[in-house]
PDB file of C-alpha atoms and ligand atoms in Angstrom:
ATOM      1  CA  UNK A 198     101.600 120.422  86.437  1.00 51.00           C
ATOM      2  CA  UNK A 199     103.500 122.661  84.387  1.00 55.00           C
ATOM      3  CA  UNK A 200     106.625 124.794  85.586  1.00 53.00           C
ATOM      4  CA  UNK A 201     105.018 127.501  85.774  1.00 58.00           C
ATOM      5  CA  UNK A 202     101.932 126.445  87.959  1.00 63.00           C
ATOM      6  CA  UNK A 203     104.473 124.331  90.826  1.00 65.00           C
ATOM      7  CA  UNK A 204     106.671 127.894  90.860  1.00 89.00           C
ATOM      8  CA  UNK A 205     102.892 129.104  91.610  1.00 97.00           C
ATOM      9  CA  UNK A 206     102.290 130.315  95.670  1.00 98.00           C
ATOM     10  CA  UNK A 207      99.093 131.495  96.821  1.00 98.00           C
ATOM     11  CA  UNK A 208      98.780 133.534 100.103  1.00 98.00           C
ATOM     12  CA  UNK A 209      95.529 133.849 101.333  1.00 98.00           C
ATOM     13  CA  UNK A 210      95.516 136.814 103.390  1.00 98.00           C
ATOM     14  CA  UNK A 211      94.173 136.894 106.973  1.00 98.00           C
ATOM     15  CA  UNK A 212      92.506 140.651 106.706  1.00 98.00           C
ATOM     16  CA  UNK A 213      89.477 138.607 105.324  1.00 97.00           C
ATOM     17  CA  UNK A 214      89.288 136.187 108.286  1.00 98.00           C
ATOM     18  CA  UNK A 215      87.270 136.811 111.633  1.00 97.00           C
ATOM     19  CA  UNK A 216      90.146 137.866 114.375  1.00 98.00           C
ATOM     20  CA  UNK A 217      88.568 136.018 117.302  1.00 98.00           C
ATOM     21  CA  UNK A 218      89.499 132.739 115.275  1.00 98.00           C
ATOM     22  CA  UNK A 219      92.006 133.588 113.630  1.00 98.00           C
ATOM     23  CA  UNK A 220      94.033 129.992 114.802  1.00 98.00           C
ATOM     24  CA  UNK A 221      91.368 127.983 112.956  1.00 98.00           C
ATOM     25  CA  UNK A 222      91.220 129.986 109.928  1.00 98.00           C
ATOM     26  CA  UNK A 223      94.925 129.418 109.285  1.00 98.00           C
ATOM     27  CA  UNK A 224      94.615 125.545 110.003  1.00 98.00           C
ATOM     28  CA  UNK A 225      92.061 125.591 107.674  1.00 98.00           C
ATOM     29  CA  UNK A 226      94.325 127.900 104.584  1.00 98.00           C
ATOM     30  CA  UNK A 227      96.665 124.907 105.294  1.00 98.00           C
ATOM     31  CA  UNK A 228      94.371 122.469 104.987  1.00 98.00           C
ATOM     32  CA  UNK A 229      93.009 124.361 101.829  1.00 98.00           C
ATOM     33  CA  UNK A 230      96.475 124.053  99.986  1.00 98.00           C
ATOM     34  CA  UNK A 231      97.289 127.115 100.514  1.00 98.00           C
ATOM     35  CA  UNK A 232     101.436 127.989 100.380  1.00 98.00           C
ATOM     36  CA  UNK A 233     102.053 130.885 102.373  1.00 98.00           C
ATOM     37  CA  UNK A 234      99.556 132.888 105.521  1.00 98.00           C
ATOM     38  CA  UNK A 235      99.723 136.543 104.575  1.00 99.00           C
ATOM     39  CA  UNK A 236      99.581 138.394 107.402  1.00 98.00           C
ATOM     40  CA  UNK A 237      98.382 142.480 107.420  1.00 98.00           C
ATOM     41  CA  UNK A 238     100.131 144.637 109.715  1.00 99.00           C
ATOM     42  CA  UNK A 239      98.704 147.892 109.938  1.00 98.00           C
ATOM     43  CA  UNK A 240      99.263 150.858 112.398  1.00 98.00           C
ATOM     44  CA  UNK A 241      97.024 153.382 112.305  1.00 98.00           C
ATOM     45  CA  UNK A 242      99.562 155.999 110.588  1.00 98.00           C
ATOM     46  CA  UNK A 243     101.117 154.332 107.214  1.00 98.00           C
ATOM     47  CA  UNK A 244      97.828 153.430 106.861  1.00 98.00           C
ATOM     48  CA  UNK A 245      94.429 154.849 108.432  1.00 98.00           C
ATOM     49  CA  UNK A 246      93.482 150.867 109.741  1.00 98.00           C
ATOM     50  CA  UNK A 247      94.835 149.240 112.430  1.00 98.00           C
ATOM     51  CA  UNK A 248      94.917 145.345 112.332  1.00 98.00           C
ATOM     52  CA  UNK A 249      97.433 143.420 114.547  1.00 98.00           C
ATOM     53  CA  UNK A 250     100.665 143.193 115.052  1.00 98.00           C
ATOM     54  CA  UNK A 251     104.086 140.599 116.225  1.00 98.00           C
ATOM     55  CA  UNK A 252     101.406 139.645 119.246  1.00 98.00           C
ATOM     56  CA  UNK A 253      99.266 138.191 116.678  1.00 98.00           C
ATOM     57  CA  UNK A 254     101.812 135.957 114.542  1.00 98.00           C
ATOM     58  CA  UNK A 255     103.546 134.861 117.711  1.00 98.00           C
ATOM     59  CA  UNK A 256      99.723 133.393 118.775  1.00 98.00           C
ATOM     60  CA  UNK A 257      99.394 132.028 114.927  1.00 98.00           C
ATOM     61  CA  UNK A 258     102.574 130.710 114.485  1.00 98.00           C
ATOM     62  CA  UNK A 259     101.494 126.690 116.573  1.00 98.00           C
ATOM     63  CA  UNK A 260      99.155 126.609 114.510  1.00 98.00           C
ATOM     64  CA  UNK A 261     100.343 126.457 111.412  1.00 98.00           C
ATOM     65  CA  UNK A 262     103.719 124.977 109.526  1.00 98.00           C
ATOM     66  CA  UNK A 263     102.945 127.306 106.707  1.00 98.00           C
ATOM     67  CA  UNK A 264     105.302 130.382 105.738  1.00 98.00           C
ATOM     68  CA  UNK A 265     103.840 133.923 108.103  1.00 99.00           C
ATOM     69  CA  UNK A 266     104.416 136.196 105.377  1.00 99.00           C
ATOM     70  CA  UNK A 267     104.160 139.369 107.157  1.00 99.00           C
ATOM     71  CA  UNK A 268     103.339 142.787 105.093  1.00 99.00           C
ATOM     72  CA  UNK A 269     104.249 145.762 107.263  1.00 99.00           C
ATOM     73  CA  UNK A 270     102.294 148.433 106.588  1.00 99.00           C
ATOM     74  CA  UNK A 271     103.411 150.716 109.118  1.00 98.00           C
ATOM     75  CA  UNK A 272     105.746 154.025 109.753  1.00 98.00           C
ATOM     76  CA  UNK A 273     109.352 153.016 111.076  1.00 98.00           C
ATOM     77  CA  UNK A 274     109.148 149.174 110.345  1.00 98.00           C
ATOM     78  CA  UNK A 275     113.328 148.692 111.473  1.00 98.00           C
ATOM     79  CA  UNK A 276     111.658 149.539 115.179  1.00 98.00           C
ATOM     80  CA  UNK A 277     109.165 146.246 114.677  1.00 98.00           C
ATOM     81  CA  UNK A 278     111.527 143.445 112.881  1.00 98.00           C
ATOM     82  CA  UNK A 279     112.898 142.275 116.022  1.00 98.00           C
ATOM     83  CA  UNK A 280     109.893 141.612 117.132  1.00 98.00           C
ATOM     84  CA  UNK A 281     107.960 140.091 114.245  1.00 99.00           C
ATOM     85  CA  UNK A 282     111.097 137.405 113.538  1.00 98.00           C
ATOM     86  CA  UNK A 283     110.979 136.138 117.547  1.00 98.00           C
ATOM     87  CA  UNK A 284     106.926 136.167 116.932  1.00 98.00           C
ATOM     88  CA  UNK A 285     107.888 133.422 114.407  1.00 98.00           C
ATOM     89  CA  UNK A 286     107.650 135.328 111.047  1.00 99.00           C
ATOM     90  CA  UNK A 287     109.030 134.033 107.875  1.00 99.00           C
ATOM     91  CA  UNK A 288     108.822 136.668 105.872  1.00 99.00           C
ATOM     92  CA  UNK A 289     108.695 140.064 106.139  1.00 99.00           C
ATOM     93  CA  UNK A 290     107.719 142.855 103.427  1.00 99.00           C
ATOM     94  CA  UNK A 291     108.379 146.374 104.482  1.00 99.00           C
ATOM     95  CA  UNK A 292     107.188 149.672 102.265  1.00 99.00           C
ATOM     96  CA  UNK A 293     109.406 151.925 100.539  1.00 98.00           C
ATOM     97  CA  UNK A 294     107.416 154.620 100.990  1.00 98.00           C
ATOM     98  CA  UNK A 295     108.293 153.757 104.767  1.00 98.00           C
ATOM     99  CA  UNK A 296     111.648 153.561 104.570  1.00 98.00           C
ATOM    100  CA  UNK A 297     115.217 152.471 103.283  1.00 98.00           C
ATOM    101  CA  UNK A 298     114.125 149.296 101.904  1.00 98.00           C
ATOM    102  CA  UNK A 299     117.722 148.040 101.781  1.00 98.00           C
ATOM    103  CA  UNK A 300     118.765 148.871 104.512  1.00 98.00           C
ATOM    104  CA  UNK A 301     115.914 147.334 106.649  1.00 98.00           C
ATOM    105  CA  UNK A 302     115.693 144.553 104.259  1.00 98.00           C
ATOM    106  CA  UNK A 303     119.487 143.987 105.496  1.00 98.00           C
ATOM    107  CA  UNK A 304     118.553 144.037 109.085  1.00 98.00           C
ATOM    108  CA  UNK A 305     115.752 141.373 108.082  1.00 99.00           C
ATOM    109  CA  UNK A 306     117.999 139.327 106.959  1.00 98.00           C
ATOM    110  CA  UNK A 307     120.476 139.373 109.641  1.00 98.00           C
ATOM    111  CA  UNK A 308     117.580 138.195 111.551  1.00 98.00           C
ATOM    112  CA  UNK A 309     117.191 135.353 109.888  1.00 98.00           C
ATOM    113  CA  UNK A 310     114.141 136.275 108.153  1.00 98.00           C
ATOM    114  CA  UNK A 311     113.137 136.166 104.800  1.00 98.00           C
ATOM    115  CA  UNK A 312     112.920 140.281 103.674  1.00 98.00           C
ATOM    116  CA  UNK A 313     110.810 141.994 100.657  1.00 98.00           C
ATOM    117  CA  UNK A 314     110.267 145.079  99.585  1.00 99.00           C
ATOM    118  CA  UNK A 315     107.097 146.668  98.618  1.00 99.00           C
ATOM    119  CA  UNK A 316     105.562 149.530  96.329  1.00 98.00           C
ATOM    120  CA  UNK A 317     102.152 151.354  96.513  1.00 98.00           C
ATOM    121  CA  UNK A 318     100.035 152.049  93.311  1.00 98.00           C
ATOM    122  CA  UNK A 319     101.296 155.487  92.977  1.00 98.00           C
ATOM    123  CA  UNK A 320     104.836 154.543  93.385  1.00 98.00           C
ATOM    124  CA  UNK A 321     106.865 154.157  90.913  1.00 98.00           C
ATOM    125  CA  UNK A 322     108.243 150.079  90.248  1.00 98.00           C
ATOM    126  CA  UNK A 323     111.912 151.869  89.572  1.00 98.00           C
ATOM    127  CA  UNK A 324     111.399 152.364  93.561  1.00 98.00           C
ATOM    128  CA  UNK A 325     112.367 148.436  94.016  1.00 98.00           C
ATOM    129  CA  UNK A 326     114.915 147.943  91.411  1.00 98.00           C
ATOM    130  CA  UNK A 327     118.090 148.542  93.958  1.00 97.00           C
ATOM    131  CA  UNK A 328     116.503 146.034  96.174  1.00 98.00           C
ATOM    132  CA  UNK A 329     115.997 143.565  93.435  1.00 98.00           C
ATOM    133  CA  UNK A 330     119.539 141.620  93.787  1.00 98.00           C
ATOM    134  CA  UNK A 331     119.222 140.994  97.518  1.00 98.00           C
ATOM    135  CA  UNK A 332     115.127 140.533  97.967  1.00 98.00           C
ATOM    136  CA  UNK A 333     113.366 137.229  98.872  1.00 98.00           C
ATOM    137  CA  UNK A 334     109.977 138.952  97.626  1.00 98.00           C
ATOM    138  CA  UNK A 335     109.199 142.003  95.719  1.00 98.00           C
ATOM    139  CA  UNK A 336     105.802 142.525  96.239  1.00 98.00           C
ATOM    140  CA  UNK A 337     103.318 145.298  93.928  1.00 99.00           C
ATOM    141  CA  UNK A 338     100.293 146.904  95.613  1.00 99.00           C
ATOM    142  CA  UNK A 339      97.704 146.638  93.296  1.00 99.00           C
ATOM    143  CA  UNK A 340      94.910 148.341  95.315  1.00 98.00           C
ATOM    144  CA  UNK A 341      95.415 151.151  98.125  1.00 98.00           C
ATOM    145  CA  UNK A 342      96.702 149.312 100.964  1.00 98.00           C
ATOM    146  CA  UNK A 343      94.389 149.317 104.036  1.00 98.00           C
ATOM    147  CA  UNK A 344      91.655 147.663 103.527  1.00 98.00           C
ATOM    148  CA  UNK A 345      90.444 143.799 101.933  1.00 97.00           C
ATOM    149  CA  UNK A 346      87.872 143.661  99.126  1.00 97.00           C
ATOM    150  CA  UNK A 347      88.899 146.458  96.543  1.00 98.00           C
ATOM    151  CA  UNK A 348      89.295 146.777  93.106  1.00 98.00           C
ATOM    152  CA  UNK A 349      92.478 145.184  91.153  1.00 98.00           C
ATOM    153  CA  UNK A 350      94.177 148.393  89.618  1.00 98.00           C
ATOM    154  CA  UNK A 351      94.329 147.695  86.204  1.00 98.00           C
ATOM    155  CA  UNK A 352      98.090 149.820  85.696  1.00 98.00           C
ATOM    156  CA  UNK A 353      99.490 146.884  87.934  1.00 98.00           C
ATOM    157  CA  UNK A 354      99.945 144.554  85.709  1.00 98.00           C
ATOM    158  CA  UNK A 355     102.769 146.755  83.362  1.00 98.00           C
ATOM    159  CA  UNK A 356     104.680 147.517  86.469  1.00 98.00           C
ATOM    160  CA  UNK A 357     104.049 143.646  87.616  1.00 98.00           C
ATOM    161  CA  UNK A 358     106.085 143.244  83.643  1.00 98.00           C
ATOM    162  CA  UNK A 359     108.620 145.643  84.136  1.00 98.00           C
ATOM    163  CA  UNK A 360     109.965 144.299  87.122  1.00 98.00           C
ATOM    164  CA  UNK A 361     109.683 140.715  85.775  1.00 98.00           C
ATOM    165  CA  UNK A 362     111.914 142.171  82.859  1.00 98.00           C
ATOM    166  CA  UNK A 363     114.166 143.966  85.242  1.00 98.00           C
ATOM    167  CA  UNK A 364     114.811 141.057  87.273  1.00 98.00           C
ATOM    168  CA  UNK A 365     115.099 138.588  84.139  1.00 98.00           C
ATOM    169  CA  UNK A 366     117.218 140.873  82.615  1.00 98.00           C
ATOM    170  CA  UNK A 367     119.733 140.930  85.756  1.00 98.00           C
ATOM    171  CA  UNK A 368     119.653 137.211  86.867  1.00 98.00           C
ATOM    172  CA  UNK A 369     117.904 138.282  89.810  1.00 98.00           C
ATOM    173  CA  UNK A 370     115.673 135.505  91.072  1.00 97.00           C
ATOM    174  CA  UNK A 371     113.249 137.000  94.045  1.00 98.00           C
ATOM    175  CA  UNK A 372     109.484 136.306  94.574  1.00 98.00           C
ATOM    176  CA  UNK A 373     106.931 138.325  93.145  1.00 98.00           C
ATOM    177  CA  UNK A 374     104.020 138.635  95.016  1.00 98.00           C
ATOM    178  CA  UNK A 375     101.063 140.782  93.781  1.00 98.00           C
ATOM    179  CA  UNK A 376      98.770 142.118  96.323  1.00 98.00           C
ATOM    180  CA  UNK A 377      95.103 143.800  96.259  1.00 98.00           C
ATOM    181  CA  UNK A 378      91.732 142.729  93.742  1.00 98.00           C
ATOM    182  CA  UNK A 379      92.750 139.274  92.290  1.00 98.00           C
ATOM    183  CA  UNK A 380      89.930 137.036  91.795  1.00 98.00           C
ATOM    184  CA  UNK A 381      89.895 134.266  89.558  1.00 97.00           C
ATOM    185  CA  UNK A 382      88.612 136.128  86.788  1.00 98.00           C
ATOM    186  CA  UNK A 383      91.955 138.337  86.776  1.00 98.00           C
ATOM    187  CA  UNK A 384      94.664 136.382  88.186  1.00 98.00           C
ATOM    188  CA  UNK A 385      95.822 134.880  85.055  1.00 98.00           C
ATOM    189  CA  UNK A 386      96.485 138.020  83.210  1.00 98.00           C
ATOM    190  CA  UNK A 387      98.644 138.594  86.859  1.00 98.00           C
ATOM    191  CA  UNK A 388     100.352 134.835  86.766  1.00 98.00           C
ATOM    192  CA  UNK A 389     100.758 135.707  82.349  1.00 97.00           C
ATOM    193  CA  UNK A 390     102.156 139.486  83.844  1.00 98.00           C
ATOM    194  CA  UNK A 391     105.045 138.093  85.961  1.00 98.00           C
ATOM    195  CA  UNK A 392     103.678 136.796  89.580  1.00 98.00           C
ATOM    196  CA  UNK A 393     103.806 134.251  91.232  1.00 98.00           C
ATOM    197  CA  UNK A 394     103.086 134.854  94.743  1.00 98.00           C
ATOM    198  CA  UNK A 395      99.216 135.764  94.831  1.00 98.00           C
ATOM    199  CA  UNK A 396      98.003 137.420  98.097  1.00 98.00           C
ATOM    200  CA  UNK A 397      94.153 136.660  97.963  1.00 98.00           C
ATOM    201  CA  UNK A 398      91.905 137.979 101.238  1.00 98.00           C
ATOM    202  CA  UNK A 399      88.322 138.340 100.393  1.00 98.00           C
ATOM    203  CA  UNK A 400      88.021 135.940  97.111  1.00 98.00           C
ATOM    204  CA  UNK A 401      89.870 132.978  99.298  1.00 98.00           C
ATOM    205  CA  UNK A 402      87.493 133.699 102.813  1.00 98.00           C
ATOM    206  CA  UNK A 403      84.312 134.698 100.690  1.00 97.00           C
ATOM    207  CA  UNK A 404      84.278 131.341  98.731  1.00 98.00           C
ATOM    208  CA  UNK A 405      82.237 128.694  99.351  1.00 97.00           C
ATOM    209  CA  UNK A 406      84.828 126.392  98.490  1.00 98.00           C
ATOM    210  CA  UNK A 407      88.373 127.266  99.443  1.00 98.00           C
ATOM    211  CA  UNK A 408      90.041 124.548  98.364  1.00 98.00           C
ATOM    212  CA  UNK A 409      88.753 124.886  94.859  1.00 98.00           C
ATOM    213  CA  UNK A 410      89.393 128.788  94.785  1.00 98.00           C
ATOM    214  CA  UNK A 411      92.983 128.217  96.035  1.00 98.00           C
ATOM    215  CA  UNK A 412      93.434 125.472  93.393  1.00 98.00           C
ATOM    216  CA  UNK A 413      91.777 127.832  90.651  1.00 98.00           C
ATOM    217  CA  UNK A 414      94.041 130.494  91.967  1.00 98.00           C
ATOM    218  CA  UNK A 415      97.128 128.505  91.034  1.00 96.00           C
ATOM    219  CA  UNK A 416      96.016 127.666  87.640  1.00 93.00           C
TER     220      UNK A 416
HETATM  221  C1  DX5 B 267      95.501 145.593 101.632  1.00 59.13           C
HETATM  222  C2  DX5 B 267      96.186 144.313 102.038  1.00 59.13           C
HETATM  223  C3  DX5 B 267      95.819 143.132 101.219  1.00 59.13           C
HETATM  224  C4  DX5 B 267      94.367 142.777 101.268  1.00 59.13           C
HETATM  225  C5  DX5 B 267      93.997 141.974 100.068  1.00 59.13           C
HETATM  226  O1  DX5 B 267      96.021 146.621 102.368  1.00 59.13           O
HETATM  227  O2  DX5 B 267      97.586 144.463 101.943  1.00 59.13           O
HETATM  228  O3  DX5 B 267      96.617 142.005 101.569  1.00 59.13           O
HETATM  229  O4  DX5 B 267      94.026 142.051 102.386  1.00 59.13           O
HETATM  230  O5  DX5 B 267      92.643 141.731 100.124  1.00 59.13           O
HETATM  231  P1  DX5 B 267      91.788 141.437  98.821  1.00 59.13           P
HETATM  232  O6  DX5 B 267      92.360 140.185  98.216  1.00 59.13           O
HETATM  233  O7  DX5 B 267      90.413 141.277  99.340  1.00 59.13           O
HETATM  234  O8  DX5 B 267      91.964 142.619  97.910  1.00 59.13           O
HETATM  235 ZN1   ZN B 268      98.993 142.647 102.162  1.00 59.13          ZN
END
């Protein structure tokens, strides 16, 4: 295994799995090889969806020893941490089009929680550079978030490079998770572009053989 592949997570995401057994499907990711559960939080007003919320994770986290790496894709994420990092969460992403990311990635943190930050396609990767030094994860939306099973946007991949370069450039050392389209046709032009946490919903839960597709995921 080279370097590269063991610095190599893959988070299947949960979006992709059916709700009412939702325990299993996680026992199974972990089973599967997979590194870290990512875990869709969506409110009905960041984005139109609603999934689940800290409920949810705190019901997930027995089953599982696996990283929750929750992605909050909701308005006013400070008024949620508290809850998500008693549910048991590991990590937690929050948007900058939401809010302060520093600021709320400090309050993370004080919790005892791993904190990210995270950008939409049409925001610009600059966006994350002040929370760079301090992030666990920096994590690039590569398809409109809301929904599983969309298109990879191909302009991902340079911002994916710039903030490789950015972070390279500074010492900085965080994550950097990629989120949205990756199959295993595409994901090594994402690994080659500077990621190596890959959130995968529909190509992990739509395969016949998740183990292998995790595994092929990795490289
Ligand atoms: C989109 C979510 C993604 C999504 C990825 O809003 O943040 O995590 O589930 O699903 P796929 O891999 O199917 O694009
Ligand atoms: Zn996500």
């Amino acid at each position: 295994m080279s370097r590269e592949t063991m610095n190599m997570k893959i988070a299947p995401s949960i979006l992709s799995c059916d709700f009412s057994a939702a325990g299993e499907a996680v026992e199974k990711l972990e089973k599967s090889g997979a590194d870290l559960v990512h875990c869709d939080v969506m409110d009905g007003n960041f984005v139109p969806p609603i999934t689940f919320g800290a409920q949810m994770v705190k019901n997930l986290r027995p089953h599982t020893r696996l990283p929750l790496d929750c992605h909050l894709m909701v308005l006013h994420p400070e008024t949620h941490i508290e809850d998500f990092a008693k549910a048991g969460a590991d990590y937690i992403t929050v948007h900058a089009e939401a809010c302060d990311v520093l600021k709320v990635m400090r309050m993370i943190k004080s919790l005892g929680v791993k904190a990210g930050a995270v950008v939409n396609p049409e925001t610009a990767i600059e966006k994350l550079f002040p929370a760079a030094e301090e992030a666990d994860m920096l994590l690039v939306m590569s398809v409109h978030p809301g929904w599983g099973g969309q298109k990879f946007i191909p302009e991902s991949l340079e911002k994916l490079e710039k903030l490789k370069n950015f972070c390279i450039s500074h010492g900085f050392t965080p994550d950097i998770e990629i989120d949205g389209g990756v199959t295993e046709e595409n994901v090594k032009e994402i690994r080659e572009a500077g990621a190596n946490v890959i959130v995968a919903g529909s190509a992990v839960f739509r395969s016949p053989d998740m183990k292998k597709t995790i595994a092929r995921l990795r490289g």
